[in-house]
Amino acid sequence: MFNKPTDTLTLSNGVKIPCLGYGTWQTPAGGVACEGVKTALKCGYRHIDTANAYGNEEDVGKGIKESGVPREEIFLTTKHWITERGYTKTIATVEDSLKNLGVDYLDLYLVHWPCVAKSNPKWKEINAATWRGFEKMYKDGKIRAIGVSNYLPEQLDALFETAEIKPMVNQIEFHPGYYQPELVRWCKAHNMVVEAWSPLGCGAVLSDPTLAKIAAKYGKSIAQVCIRFALQYGVVPMPKSTHADRIADNMKVFDFDLSDDDMTAIMTMPPVGYSTYHPTEAPADTLFGGGYDID
Ligand code: A2P
């Protein structure tokens, strides 16, 4: 089990990924993301997750630079947005993200959302073309690892038909109250590391009574229990906060173990905090072309 945030999991290509990340979804640019990243790096996080669609890549890059932490000590992820699908656009958008972030390589680059059957009859070809762009940038050394986000087995199986390099990561919604156990199992069986977006359910699980009882038992906060739950489940959590005290607290999750009974209690608690941002359950037009309002 992990002892500190810089302990790593190994991706299928041998690249090591720190077990705890700092998330930046819904962290505004204009200085907030920059300060958050600097605080996180000062606290000891070495894994930062952003996305082109978050609109804060420049700020995140500024935070990295101003932190003084050497680039090679940081595991940096960003994501490809749905408007940039296809081989050529993908290559261009990687270059844009590198420029925005002020770096010359990414540690991990993710397809943010799959194109799905109900959105576009050519979904397989579109996803395959985007992935070819990923493979090209990976082979060119601009990206150390490539993966997907919010993919289900249906889209992954389709991608495997043409992929030369298999995705190394799937980043999905994962938190107490909505933890997608079948999908996690499937990904692990296919040699993918699973990352958790919104490990605190976007804040929606932080007043849950089951979690409150468990947290009190360990003298921990509910947020810390959620983060620990992901770690013990073998999933990489990336909690987001813009508050320095919370950023620090969210890292203090390596000095306690949730018992098997408490893990089971979390896994069987009533559903809570599901975002509804899901490739097949969300409305079709939000996932191809139309929508900019989903993670
Ligand atoms: P804030 O950024 O104001 O601190 P998730 O990572 O699941 O998306 O959840 C992020 C939400 O949880 C944000 O609203 C964030 O608010 C809040 N949050 C993050 N860490 C904590 C914490 N330790 N205690 C309470 N709320 C937290």
Coordinates of C-alpha atoms and ligand atoms in Angstrom, one line a residue:
M1 CA 0.0 0.0 0.0
F2 CA 1.1 3.6 -0.5
N3 CA 2.9 5.6 2.2
K4 CA 3.2 9.0 0.6
P5 CA 1.7 10.9 -2.4
T6 CA 4.8 10.4 -4.5
D7 CA 4.5 6.6 -4.2
T8 CA 3.7 5.3 -7.7
L9 CA 1.7 2.9 -9.8
T10 CA 3.4 1.7 -13.0
L11 CA 1.6 2.2 -16.3
S12 CA 1.7 -0.5 -19.0
N13 CA 4.6 1.2 -20.7
G14 CA 6.7 1.4 -17.5
V15 CA 6.0 5.0 -16.8
K16 CA 5.4 5.7 -13.1
I17 CA 2.4 7.7 -12.0
P18 CA 2.2 9.2 -8.4
C19 CA -0.7 7.7 -6.5
L20 CA -2.3 11.0 -5.6
G21 CA -2.9 14.0 -7.8
Y22 CA -4.1 17.5 -7.5
G23 CA -7.3 18.2 -9.6
T24 CA -8.1 21.5 -11.2
W25 CA -11.6 21.0 -12.8
Q26 CA -13.6 24.1 -12.0
T27 CA -10.6 26.0 -10.7
P28 CA -10.7 29.3 -12.5
A29 CA -7.8 30.9 -14.4
G30 CA -6.7 34.4 -13.6
G31 CA -4.5 33.5 -10.7
V32 CA -6.6 31.0 -8.8
A33 CA -5.3 27.9 -10.6
C34 CA -1.7 29.3 -10.4
E35 CA -1.9 29.7 -6.7
G36 CA -3.6 26.3 -6.2
V37 CA -0.9 24.6 -8.1
K38 CA 1.9 26.4 -6.3
T39 CA 0.3 25.5 -2.9
A40 CA -0.1 21.9 -4.0
L41 CA 3.5 21.6 -5.1
K42 CA 4.7 23.3 -1.9
C43 CA 2.7 20.7 0.2
G44 CA 4.3 17.8 -1.7
Y45 CA 1.9 16.9 -4.5
R46 CA 3.9 15.9 -7.6
H47 CA 1.0 15.1 -9.9
I48 CA -1.2 17.8 -11.4
D49 CA -4.3 17.1 -13.6
T50 CA -5.8 19.7 -15.9
A51 CA -7.6 19.8 -19.3
N52 CA -7.8 22.1 -22.3
A53 CA -11.5 22.5 -21.6
Y54 CA -10.9 23.7 -18.0
G55 CA -9.5 26.9 -19.5
N56 CA -6.8 27.1 -16.9
E57 CA -3.8 25.5 -18.7
E58 CA -1.8 28.7 -18.8
D59 CA -2.4 29.4 -15.1
V60 CA -1.5 25.8 -14.2
G61 CA 1.7 26.1 -16.2
K62 CA 2.5 29.4 -14.5
G63 CA 2.0 27.8 -11.1
I64 CA 4.4 25.0 -12.1
K65 CA 7.0 27.5 -13.2
E66 CA 6.7 29.8 -10.2
S67 CA 6.8 26.8 -7.8
G68 CA 10.5 26.3 -8.6
V69 CA 9.9 22.5 -8.6
P70 CA 11.8 21.0 -11.5
R71 CA 9.6 20.0 -14.4
E72 CA 10.9 16.4 -14.4
E73 CA 9.7 16.0 -10.8
I74 CA 6.1 16.7 -11.7
F75 CA 3.7 14.3 -13.4
L76 CA 1.5 16.6 -15.6
T77 CA -1.7 15.5 -17.3
T78 CA -3.9 17.4 -19.6
K79 CA -6.8 16.4 -21.9
H80 CA -8.0 16.6 -25.4
W81 CA -11.4 18.3 -25.9
I82 CA -14.4 17.0 -27.9
T83 CA -14.2 19.8 -30.5
E84 CA -10.7 18.7 -31.6
R85 CA -11.5 15.1 -32.6
G86 CA -9.7 13.7 -35.6
Y87 CA -6.0 13.1 -36.5
T88 CA -4.9 16.6 -37.6
K89 CA -6.8 18.6 -35.1
T90 CA -5.5 16.3 -32.3
I91 CA -1.9 17.0 -33.2
A92 CA -2.6 20.8 -33.3
T93 CA -4.4 20.8 -30.0
V94 CA -1.5 18.9 -28.3
E95 CA 0.8 21.6 -29.5
D96 CA -1.6 24.3 -28.2
S97 CA -1.7 22.6 -24.8
L98 CA 2.1 22.4 -24.6
K99 CA 2.3 26.1 -25.4
N100 CA -0.4 27.0 -22.9
L101 CA 1.3 25.0 -20.2
G102 CA 4.8 26.3 -21.2
V103 CA 6.2 22.8 -21.2
D104 CA 7.9 20.7 -23.9
Y105 CA 6.3 17.4 -23.0
L106 CA 3.3 16.0 -21.2
D107 CA 3.4 13.0 -18.8
L108 CA -0.1 11.9 -19.7
Y109 CA -2.5 13.0 -22.3
L110 CA -6.2 11.8 -22.2
V111 CA -9.1 11.8 -24.6
H112 CA -11.5 13.7 -22.5
W113 CA -14.8 12.1 -23.7
P114 CA -15.4 9.3 -26.2
C115 CA -17.6 9.9 -29.2
V116 CA -20.5 7.5 -28.8
A117 CA -22.8 5.6 -31.1
K118 CA -25.9 7.7 -30.2
S119 CA -24.1 10.9 -30.9
N120 CA -22.6 10.1 -34.3
P121 CA -22.8 7.0 -36.5
K122 CA -19.1 7.4 -37.3
W123 CA -18.1 7.3 -33.7
K124 CA -15.7 4.4 -34.1
E125 CA -13.8 6.1 -36.9
I126 CA -13.7 9.4 -35.1
N127 CA -12.3 7.9 -32.0
A128 CA -9.8 5.9 -34.0
A129 CA -8.6 8.9 -35.9
T130 CA -8.2 10.9 -32.7
W131 CA -6.2 8.0 -31.2
R132 CA -3.9 7.9 -34.2
G133 CA -3.0 11.5 -33.3
F134 CA -2.3 10.5 -29.8
E135 CA -0.1 7.6 -31.0
K136 CA 1.8 10.0 -33.3
M137 CA 2.5 12.5 -30.5
Y138 CA 3.5 9.7 -28.2
K139 CA 5.9 8.2 -30.7
D140 CA 7.3 11.7 -31.3
G141 CA 8.2 12.0 -27.6
K142 CA 5.8 14.8 -26.8
I143 CA 3.8 12.6 -24.4
R144 CA 5.1 10.0 -22.0
A145 CA 1.8 8.1 -21.7
I146 CA -1.6 8.2 -23.4
G147 CA -5.0 7.3 -22.2
V148 CA -8.7 8.0 -22.2
S149 CA -11.3 9.4 -19.8
N150 CA -14.9 8.4 -19.4
Y151 CA -14.6 5.5 -21.8
L152 CA -16.8 2.4 -21.3
P153 CA -15.8 -1.1 -22.5
E154 CA -17.9 -0.6 -25.6
Q155 CA -15.7 2.3 -26.8
L156 CA -12.5 0.7 -25.6
D157 CA -13.2 -2.6 -27.4
A158 CA -13.8 -0.6 -30.6
L159 CA -10.6 1.4 -30.0
F160 CA -8.6 -1.8 -29.5
E161 CA -9.6 -2.9 -33.1
T162 CA -7.3 -0.3 -34.6
A163 CA -5.1 1.0 -31.8
E164 CA -1.4 0.2 -32.2
I165 CA -0.8 1.3 -28.6
K166 CA -3.4 0.5 -26.0
P167 CA -4.6 3.3 -23.6
M168 CA -2.6 3.2 -20.4
V169 CA -5.2 5.0 -18.2
N170 CA -8.9 5.5 -17.9
Q171 CA -10.0 8.5 -15.8
I172 CA -13.6 8.1 -14.6
E173 CA -16.0 9.4 -12.1
F174 CA -15.2 7.6 -8.9
H175 CA -16.2 8.4 -5.3
P176 CA -18.1 6.9 -2.4
G177 CA -21.7 6.6 -3.6
Y178 CA -20.7 6.1 -7.2
Y179 CA -17.6 4.1 -7.8
Q180 CA -18.3 2.0 -11.0
P181 CA -16.8 -1.3 -9.7
E182 CA -17.4 -3.2 -13.0
L183 CA -15.8 -0.6 -15.1
V184 CA -12.8 -0.4 -12.7
R185 CA -12.4 -4.2 -12.8
W186 CA -12.6 -4.2 -16.6
C187 CA -10.0 -1.5 -17.0
K188 CA -7.6 -3.2 -14.5
A189 CA -8.1 -6.5 -16.4
H190 CA -7.1 -4.7 -19.5
N191 CA -3.9 -3.4 -18.0
M192 CA -5.1 0.2 -17.5
V193 CA -4.6 2.3 -14.4
V194 CA -7.9 3.9 -13.3
E195 CA -7.9 7.5 -12.1
A196 CA -10.8 9.1 -10.1
W197 CA -12.2 12.4 -11.2
S198 CA -14.2 14.1 -8.4
P199 CA -13.1 11.7 -5.7
L200 CA -15.2 13.9 -3.3
G201 CA -18.2 13.7 -5.6
C202 CA -17.7 17.4 -6.3
G203 CA -18.3 18.1 -2.7
A204 CA -21.7 16.3 -2.8
V205 CA -20.7 13.4 -0.5
L206 CA -19.1 15.6 2.2
S207 CA -22.2 15.6 4.4
D208 CA -23.1 11.9 4.0
P209 CA -24.0 10.3 7.4
T210 CA -22.3 7.0 6.6
L211 CA -19.1 8.7 5.7
A212 CA -19.4 11.0 8.7
K213 CA -19.6 8.1 11.1
I214 CA -16.5 6.4 9.5
A215 CA -14.5 9.6 9.4
A216 CA -15.2 10.2 13.2
K217 CA -14.0 6.8 14.0
Y218 CA -10.5 7.5 12.5
G219 CA -10.4 11.2 13.6
K220 CA -10.3 12.1 9.9
S221 CA -12.4 14.4 7.7
I222 CA -14.9 12.9 5.2
A223 CA -12.8 14.3 2.4
Q224 CA -9.8 12.3 3.7
V225 CA -11.9 9.1 4.0
C226 CA -13.0 9.6 0.3
I227 CA -9.4 10.0 -0.8
R228 CA -8.2 7.0 1.2
F229 CA -11.1 4.9 -0.2
A230 CA -9.8 5.5 -3.7
L231 CA -6.2 4.7 -2.7
Q232 CA -7.2 1.5 -1.0
Y233 CA -9.4 0.5 -4.0
G234 CA -6.3 0.9 -6.2
V235 CA -7.6 4.0 -8.0
V236 CA -5.6 7.3 -8.3
P237 CA -7.6 10.1 -6.7
M238 CA -7.2 13.8 -7.8
P239 CA -9.1 15.9 -5.3
K240 CA -9.6 19.6 -6.3
S241 CA -9.5 22.5 -3.9
T242 CA -8.6 26.1 -4.1
H243 CA -8.1 26.4 -0.3
A244 CA -4.6 26.0 1.0
D245 CA -5.7 24.3 4.2
R246 CA -7.8 21.8 2.3
I247 CA -5.1 21.1 -0.3
A248 CA -2.8 20.2 2.6
D249 CA -5.4 18.2 4.5
N250 CA -6.3 16.2 1.4
M251 CA -2.7 14.9 1.4
K252 CA -2.9 13.6 4.9
V253 CA -4.3 10.2 4.0
F254 CA -1.2 8.0 4.5
D255 CA -1.4 7.6 8.2
F256 CA -4.5 5.4 8.5
D257 CA -6.1 2.3 7.0
L258 CA -9.8 1.9 6.4
S259 CA -10.8 -1.5 7.7
D260 CA -12.3 -4.1 5.4
D261 CA -15.7 -3.5 7.1
D262 CA -15.5 0.2 6.5
M263 CA -14.4 -0.3 2.9
T264 CA -17.5 -2.6 2.5
A265 CA -19.7 0.0 4.2
I266 CA -18.6 2.6 1.7
M267 CA -19.0 0.2 -1.2
T268 CA -22.5 -0.6 -0.2
M269 CA -23.8 2.8 1.0
P270 CA -26.8 4.3 -0.9
P271 CA -25.9 6.1 -4.1
V272 CA -24.9 9.8 -3.7
G273 CA -23.2 12.4 -5.7
Y274 CA -23.5 11.0 -9.2
S275 CA -22.8 13.8 -11.6
T276 CA -24.9 12.4 -14.5
Y277 CA -21.9 13.2 -16.8
H278 CA -21.7 9.8 -18.4
P279 CA -20.9 8.9 -22.1
T280 CA -24.2 7.1 -22.7
E281 CA -26.5 8.4 -20.0
A282 CA -25.9 12.1 -20.7
P283 CA -27.8 13.7 -23.6
A284 CA -26.3 12.9 -27.0
D285 CA -25.8 16.5 -28.1
T286 CA -23.6 17.3 -25.1
L287 CA -21.1 14.7 -26.2
F288 CA -20.5 15.5 -29.8
G289 CA -20.0 19.1 -30.9
G290 CA -22.6 20.7 -28.9
G291 CA -21.5 20.7 -25.3
Y292 CA -18.8 22.5 -23.4
D293 CA -20.3 22.3 -20.0
I294 CA -19.3 18.8 -19.0
D295 CA -16.0 17.6 -17.6
Ligands
A2P1 P1 -12.9 24.2 -2.7 O1 -12.2 24.2 -4.0 O2 -13.7 25.5 -2.4 O3 -12.0 23.8 -1.5 P2 -13.9 16.9 -6.2 O4 -12.4 16.8 -6.1 O5 -14.6 15.7 -5.9 O6 -14.3 17.5 -7.6 O7 -14.5 17.9 -5.1 C1 -14.1 19.3 -5.1 C2 -15.1 20.0 -4.2 O8 -14.8 19.6 -2.9 C3 -14.8 21.5 -4.3 O9 -16.1 22.1 -4.1 C4 -13.9 21.8 -3.1 O10 -14.1 23.1 -2.7 C5 -14.4 20.8 -2.1 N1 -13.3 20.3 -1.2 C6 -12.1 19.9 -1.6 N2 -11.4 19.5 -0.5 C7 -12.2 19.7 0.6 C8 -12.0 19.4 2.0 N3 -10.9 18.9 2.5 N4 -13.1 19.8 2.8 C9 -14.2 20.3 2.3 N5 -14.4 20.5 1.0 C10 -13.4 20.2 0.1

